[in-house]
């Protein structure tokens, strides 16, 4: 028996030594007790005392998730919260809480880590280190964060020491990452593509000849179609182009395929995922500590992409004296993120989708045999005439993402240190003073390497771009808390001050002409093409107070106010006042319900308040830290003399965007807390929204200026339902669901745009409309005579001087209309179930949304009318041809480029249901674990992001907040892992 124990112990140690990772895993939390303690702004509250909307996920809710950034995996788990993620491992998702917070300022929530606002990316924190995540959605909950709380607050608390003694948790999981959904259906056979391309030219000639006075461009449409094939450059069959297709459209049966490479299989393949952690609790009478090590190797399914992280954490609570306590949280994280996605033709996702299926990946000679370098490495075909018979591509010449990703590099390496210190002193009984200090230090190195052998970088002898960025955040908090109970009256008063400072400095350079083809050293290149540096400083200071009051555990009241000053605004408008008020009534404690056996708890609640937003965006995601100041660029126009040019005009009158929030709802528990229902109605009025001001025509786009121009409102409801269906000793079964519905409406625009609206990309902003209402030409069908796409046009009838709607085949003449269709879904949320039988547990979770519209720009692009050798949708058989004159889709040829212009034809319902995660686990008997020298051993299989039900193959509504498909985006990934959890 001792030998068996020894072998099992050695096995456990080997697993531990290989990965060094620990965390706990359990099914989704079903805690319904109103006695639960929830983390809120600057402290904790009992759930029954909360007058606003606060939702919480515990460690057991998060342990099944397999994401480099924990927020990527919470989709569908929290009512009111939308999550838009990328498949790039470790990427930061887009989070929206209760709708749209702004048009031109950020709508991102504030993240608070262990009580201190966090300015980093949560991919630096392992899920196993997180004790809880709280989502503060209303004013009474988040107004104490003042100028930063308008878009909600996410509070992340890491684990701390608990029970006395020493305990160790270890968790090891190994799995595979793969592409979550199939891409759009395009042609994969050279025969099908050649036939389709031939038909595009043939059909285009037929349609052209129908025009008055048209002159044939060839002996026949059939000959025109065959001649067009020569533009493709590469012929992968053993017969010439002019013999590939007969007059009846059939493919030559004697044609034999000489070669074919599969771009998708070479770019996308299942990849290994390894994750491990160890967590140690060591606690005595005066000191409690939690120490952890974690490691993650999360390779992307796109070659050369992935995310690697190593982290160490030490959280300590030390009771120096009965009145004086010290807390600390110290962590260090090293991470390396490799990117495969780029813009332009070289982006692997759009390239693999769009490249015609006959273009080769590998370079071949005139006999179609693959070529290799002197080291035996395969050479890649860049379509530049080096391939068989000197052929060149008509699509993406000089690009080959398979070859580029083998030799190029796009990488960010980060070193992050985070320190939080807290000192608490009990002055007298009930009166405490707390000083909190937080320091966040981040050093980031960025590398972009373009090889000398192929791709656009090879034309300049290779490129190296390196950047270094140092950022630090310092936070100081002084908090005075007084608690008092007088009979049935309980008071809690907080008075505080906070100062938060951020400083960022960066430097980057680019060089060309490499000497050594594989060296990524900056000194390896000789020609400097760019040197630049940038930096900013930002500070926000606030004074605040909060009163919590309850009477006999039945009636609750809270009030808080904060005065904030932000360095973003001018001294004249720098300070703003923010507040929150909340009321709650615990009806279940009244005499008429006290002994009720059906209703276990019933609380009514209402809150109102105001927050601010100073996070102004300068196009894209870069932030404007100097909103009231002019920003100049220094240019060199070739004579090496510095020239100033105005990039942004400051506005000293610019002031806060403000968000006024109303929340009202109830929380209900029935039948011994078997059924719980929480429902909230919310209104979120955003005023003084910041947007670009109209400038005189003489500006001609040289610079921008921001002003407070408009208002909008979000109104909605959200609900959480949890049901314990069975509560047996051996069998338990529970179910949960949540749903959120809201409407967004713009209530005020500047006078200049009040009648016409303000066009923003594919959307139009009008008073009474919402932020994401589509503004498009309206598709009117297909002309059965020639396959022309038709659109509606509104014009003034000269005879009647009245507007009338007609149909036109001229895209430029067609009218853009307010479609009334929005990208905002009518309802979104999640649901799931949890089964337990003896030592087995199965947890299944879903997310969904219904009622919105997307714009499938990728699908539109697959019906292109041009002569490039890019791929087509297999729905090409649904387009107009002379043989199919009643087709629903317009003609696709090689010249009529407006046939597939932006229009309502490509709107699509963005409804979906997503299988978010499934976990099956088995807890081994205690006796077996003890024989192995363990106190517990669990084996589990977990999978994340496993299946999607949506309107069209390839279209993923989860990947875009606006509903517009993005050809360059890293498609979401799925993960399946086998894990072992060990307790010592």
Coordinates of N, CA and C in Angstrom, one line a residue, residues 387-491:
X387 N 6.6 32.0 -60.0 CA 6.0 30.7 -60.0 C 6.1 30.0 -61.4
X388 N 5.3 29.0 -61.6 CA 5.4 28.2 -62.9 C 5.0 29.1 -64.0
X389 N 5.9 29.1 -65.1 CA 5.7 29.8 -66.3 C 5.6 31.3 -66.1
X390 N 6.1 31.8 -65.0 CA 6.2 33.2 -64.8 C 4.8 33.8 -64.5
X391 N 3.9 33.0 -64.1 CA 2.5 33.6 -63.9 C 2.5 34.5 -62.7
X392 N 1.6 35.5 -62.8 CA 1.4 36.5 -61.7 C -0.1 36.4 -61.2
X393 N -0.3 36.8 -60.0 CA -1.7 36.8 -59.5 C -2.3 38.1 -59.9
X394 N -3.7 38.0 -60.0 CA -4.5 39.2 -60.2 C -5.0 39.6 -58.8
X395 N -4.6 38.9 -57.8 CA -5.1 39.2 -56.4 C -4.0 39.2 -55.4
X396 N -3.8 40.3 -54.7 CA -2.9 40.4 -53.5 C -1.5 39.9 -53.9
X397 N -0.9 40.6 -55.0 CA 0.4 40.3 -55.4 C 1.4 40.7 -54.2
X398 N 2.4 39.9 -54.0 CA 3.5 40.1 -53.0 C 3.0 39.7 -51.6
X399 N 1.8 39.1 -51.5 CA 1.3 38.7 -50.2 C 1.1 37.2 -50.1
X400 N 1.5 36.6 -49.0 CA 1.3 35.2 -48.7 C 1.3 35.1 -47.2
X401 N 0.1 35.1 -46.5 CA 0.1 35.0 -45.0 C 0.7 33.8 -44.5
X402 N 0.6 32.7 -45.2 CA 1.2 31.4 -44.7 C 2.7 31.6 -44.5
X403 N 3.3 32.2 -45.6 CA 4.8 32.4 -45.6 C 5.1 33.5 -44.6
X404 N 4.3 34.6 -44.6 CA 4.6 35.7 -43.7 C 4.6 35.3 -42.2
X405 N 3.6 34.5 -41.9 CA 3.4 34.2 -40.5 C 4.5 33.2 -40.0
X406 N 5.2 32.6 -40.9 CA 6.3 31.7 -40.5 C 7.5 32.6 -40.2
X407 N 7.7 33.7 -40.9 CA 8.9 34.5 -40.7 C 8.7 35.9 -40.1
X408 N 7.5 36.5 -40.2 CA 7.2 37.8 -39.6 C 6.9 37.6 -38.1
X409 N 6.9 38.7 -37.5 CA 6.6 38.7 -36.0 C 5.8 39.9 -35.7
X410 N 4.7 39.7 -34.9 CA 3.9 40.8 -34.3 C 3.7 40.5 -32.9
X411 N 4.3 41.2 -32.0 CA 4.3 40.7 -30.6 C 4.4 41.8 -29.6
X412 N 3.7 41.6 -28.5 CA 3.7 42.5 -27.4 C 4.1 41.8 -26.1
X413 N 5.2 42.2 -25.5 CA 5.7 41.6 -24.2 C 5.4 42.6 -23.1
X414 N 4.8 42.2 -22.0 CA 4.5 43.1 -20.9 C 5.0 42.5 -19.6
X415 N 5.5 43.5 -18.8 CA 5.9 43.2 -17.4 C 5.1 44.1 -16.5
X416 N 4.2 43.5 -15.7 CA 3.3 44.3 -14.9 C 3.5 44.0 -13.4
X417 N 3.7 45.0 -12.6 CA 3.7 44.9 -11.2 C 2.6 45.7 -10.6
X418 N 1.8 45.1 -9.7 CA 0.7 45.8 -9.1 C 0.8 45.6 -7.5
X419 N 0.8 46.7 -6.9 CA 0.9 46.7 -5.4 C -0.2 47.5 -4.8
X420 N -1.0 46.9 -3.9 CA -2.0 47.6 -3.1 C -1.7 47.4 -1.6
X421 N -1.6 48.5 -0.9 CA -1.4 48.5 0.6 C -2.5 49.2 1.3
X422 N -2.9 48.6 2.4 CA -4.0 49.2 3.2 C -3.6 49.2 4.7
X423 N -3.9 50.3 5.3 CA -3.6 50.4 6.8 C -4.9 50.8 7.4
X424 N -5.4 50.0 8.3 CA -6.7 50.3 9.0 C -6.5 50.4 10.5
X425 N -7.0 51.5 11.1 CA -6.8 51.8 12.5 C -8.1 52.1 13.1
X426 N -8.5 51.4 14.2 CA -9.7 51.6 14.9 C -9.4 52.7 16.0
X427 N -9.9 53.9 15.7 CA -9.7 55.0 16.6 C -10.4 54.8 17.9
X428 N -11.7 54.6 17.8 CA -12.5 54.2 18.9 C -13.5 53.2 18.4
X429 N -14.2 52.6 19.2 CA -15.2 51.6 18.8 C -16.1 52.2 17.8
X430 N -16.2 51.6 16.6 CA -17.1 52.1 15.6 C -16.5 53.1 14.6
X431 N -15.3 53.7 15.0 CA -14.7 54.7 14.2 C -13.4 54.2 13.7
X432 N -13.3 54.0 12.3 CA -12.1 53.5 11.7 C -11.5 54.5 10.7
X433 N -10.2 54.5 10.7 CA -9.5 55.3 9.6 C -8.7 54.3 8.7
X434 N -8.9 54.4 7.4 CA -8.2 53.5 6.5 C -7.4 54.3 5.5
X435 N -6.1 54.0 5.3 CA -5.3 54.6 4.2 C -5.0 53.5 3.2
X436 N -5.4 53.7 1.9 CA -5.1 52.7 0.9 C -4.2 53.4 -0.1
X437 N -3.2 52.6 -0.5 CA -2.3 53.1 -1.6 C -2.1 52.0 -2.6
X438 N -2.2 52.4 -3.9 CA -2.1 51.5 -5.0 C -1.1 52.0 -6.0
X439 N -0.2 51.1 -6.5 CA 0.8 51.4 -7.5 C 0.7 50.4 -8.6
X440 N 0.5 50.8 -9.8 CA 0.5 49.9 -11.0 C 1.6 50.4 -11.9
X441 N 2.5 49.4 -12.2 CA 3.7 49.7 -13.1 C 3.7 48.7 -14.2
X442 N 3.7 49.3 -15.4 CA 3.7 48.5 -16.6 C 4.8 48.9 -17.6
X443 N 5.5 47.9 -18.0 CA 6.5 48.1 -19.1 C 6.2 47.2 -20.2
X444 N 6.0 47.8 -21.4 CA 5.5 47.0 -22.6 C 6.5 47.2 -23.7
X445 N 6.8 46.1 -24.4 CA 7.7 46.2 -25.5 C 6.9 45.6 -26.7
X446 N 7.0 46.4 -27.8 CA 6.3 46.0 -29.0 C 7.2 45.7 -30.1
X447 N 7.0 44.6 -30.8 CA 7.9 44.3 -31.9 C 7.1 43.9 -33.2
X448 N 7.5 44.6 -34.3 CA 6.9 44.3 -35.6 C 8.1 43.9 -36.5
X449 N 8.1 42.7 -37.1 CA 9.2 42.3 -37.9 C 8.7 41.8 -39.2
X450 N 9.2 42.4 -40.3 CA 8.8 42.0 -41.7 C 10.0 41.4 -42.4
X451 N 9.8 40.2 -42.9 CA 11.0 39.5 -43.4 C 11.5 40.0 -44.8
X452 N 12.6 39.6 -45.2 CA 13.3 40.0 -46.5 C 12.9 39.1 -47.6
X453 N 12.2 38.0 -47.4 CA 12.1 37.0 -48.5 C 10.8 37.1 -49.2
X454 N 9.7 37.7 -48.6 CA 8.4 37.7 -49.3 C 7.5 38.7 -48.6
X455 N 6.5 39.1 -49.2 CA 5.6 40.1 -48.7 C 6.0 41.5 -49.0
X456 N 5.2 42.5 -48.6 CA 5.5 43.8 -49.0 C 6.8 44.3 -48.3
X457 N 7.1 43.8 -47.1 CA 8.3 44.2 -46.4 C 9.6 43.9 -47.2
X458 N 9.5 42.8 -48.0 CA 10.7 42.4 -48.8 C 11.1 43.4 -49.8
X459 N 10.2 44.2 -50.3 CA 10.5 45.2 -51.3 C 11.4 46.3 -50.8
X460 N 11.5 46.5 -49.4 CA 12.4 47.5 -48.8 C 13.5 46.8 -48.0
X461 N 13.7 45.5 -48.3 CA 14.8 44.8 -47.6 C 14.5 44.4 -46.2
X462 N 13.2 44.3 -45.9 CA 12.8 43.9 -44.6 C 12.6 45.1 -43.6
X463 N 11.8 44.9 -42.6 CA 11.5 46.0 -41.7 C 11.5 45.6 -40.3
X464 N 11.9 46.4 -39.4 CA 11.9 46.2 -37.9 C 11.3 47.4 -37.3
X465 N 10.2 47.2 -36.5 CA 9.6 48.3 -35.7 C 9.7 47.9 -34.3
X466 N 10.2 48.7 -33.4 CA 10.2 48.4 -32.0 C 9.7 49.6 -31.2
X467 N 9.0 49.3 -30.1 CA 8.5 50.3 -29.3 C 8.6 49.9 -27.8
X468 N 8.8 50.9 -27.0 CA 8.8 50.6 -25.5 C 7.9 51.7 -24.9
X469 N 7.1 51.2 -23.9 CA 6.2 52.1 -23.2 C 6.2 51.8 -21.8
X470 N 6.4 52.9 -21.0 CA 6.3 52.7 -19.5 C 5.2 53.5 -19.0
X471 N 4.4 52.9 -18.1 CA 3.2 53.5 -17.6 C 3.1 53.2 -16.1
X472 N 2.7 54.2 -15.3 CA 2.5 53.9 -13.9 C 1.2 54.7 -13.5
X473 N 0.6 54.1 -12.5 CA -0.6 54.7 -11.9 C -0.4 54.7 -10.4
X474 N -0.6 55.8 -9.7 CA -0.6 55.9 -8.3 C -1.9 56.3 -7.8
X475 N -2.4 55.7 -6.7 CA -3.7 56.0 -6.2 C -3.6 56.1 -4.7
X476 N -4.2 57.2 -4.1 CA -4.2 57.4 -2.7 C -5.6 57.5 -2.2
X477 N -6.0 56.8 -1.2 CA -7.3 56.9 -0.6 C -7.2 57.1 0.9
X478 N -7.9 58.0 1.4 CA -8.1 58.2 2.9 C -9.6 58.1 3.2
X479 N -9.9 57.1 4.0 CA -11.3 56.8 4.3 C -11.5 56.8 5.8
X480 N -12.5 57.5 6.2 CA -13.0 57.6 7.6 C -14.4 57.0 7.7
X481 N -14.5 55.9 8.5 CA -15.8 55.2 8.6 C -16.3 55.2 10.0
X482 N -17.6 55.5 10.2 CA -18.2 55.5 11.5 C -19.4 54.6 11.4
X483 N -19.5 53.6 12.3 CA -20.7 52.8 12.4 C -21.3 52.9 13.8
X484 N -22.6 52.9 13.8 CA -23.3 53.1 15.1 C -24.7 52.4 15.0
X485 N -25.0 51.7 16.1 CA -26.4 51.1 16.2 C -27.1 51.7 17.4
X486 N -28.2 52.3 17.2 CA -29.0 52.8 18.3 C -30.4 52.1 18.3
X487 N -30.5 51.1 19.1 CA -31.8 50.3 19.1 C -32.0 49.6 17.8
X488 N -33.1 49.9 17.1 CA -33.3 49.4 15.7 C -32.7 50.2 14.6
X489 N -32.0 51.2 15.0 CA -31.4 52.1 13.9 C -29.9 51.8 13.8
X490 N -29.5 51.6 12.5 CA -28.1 51.4 12.2 C -27.6 52.4 11.2
X491 N -26.4 53.0 11.5 CA -25.8 54.0 10.7 C -24.4 53.6 10.3

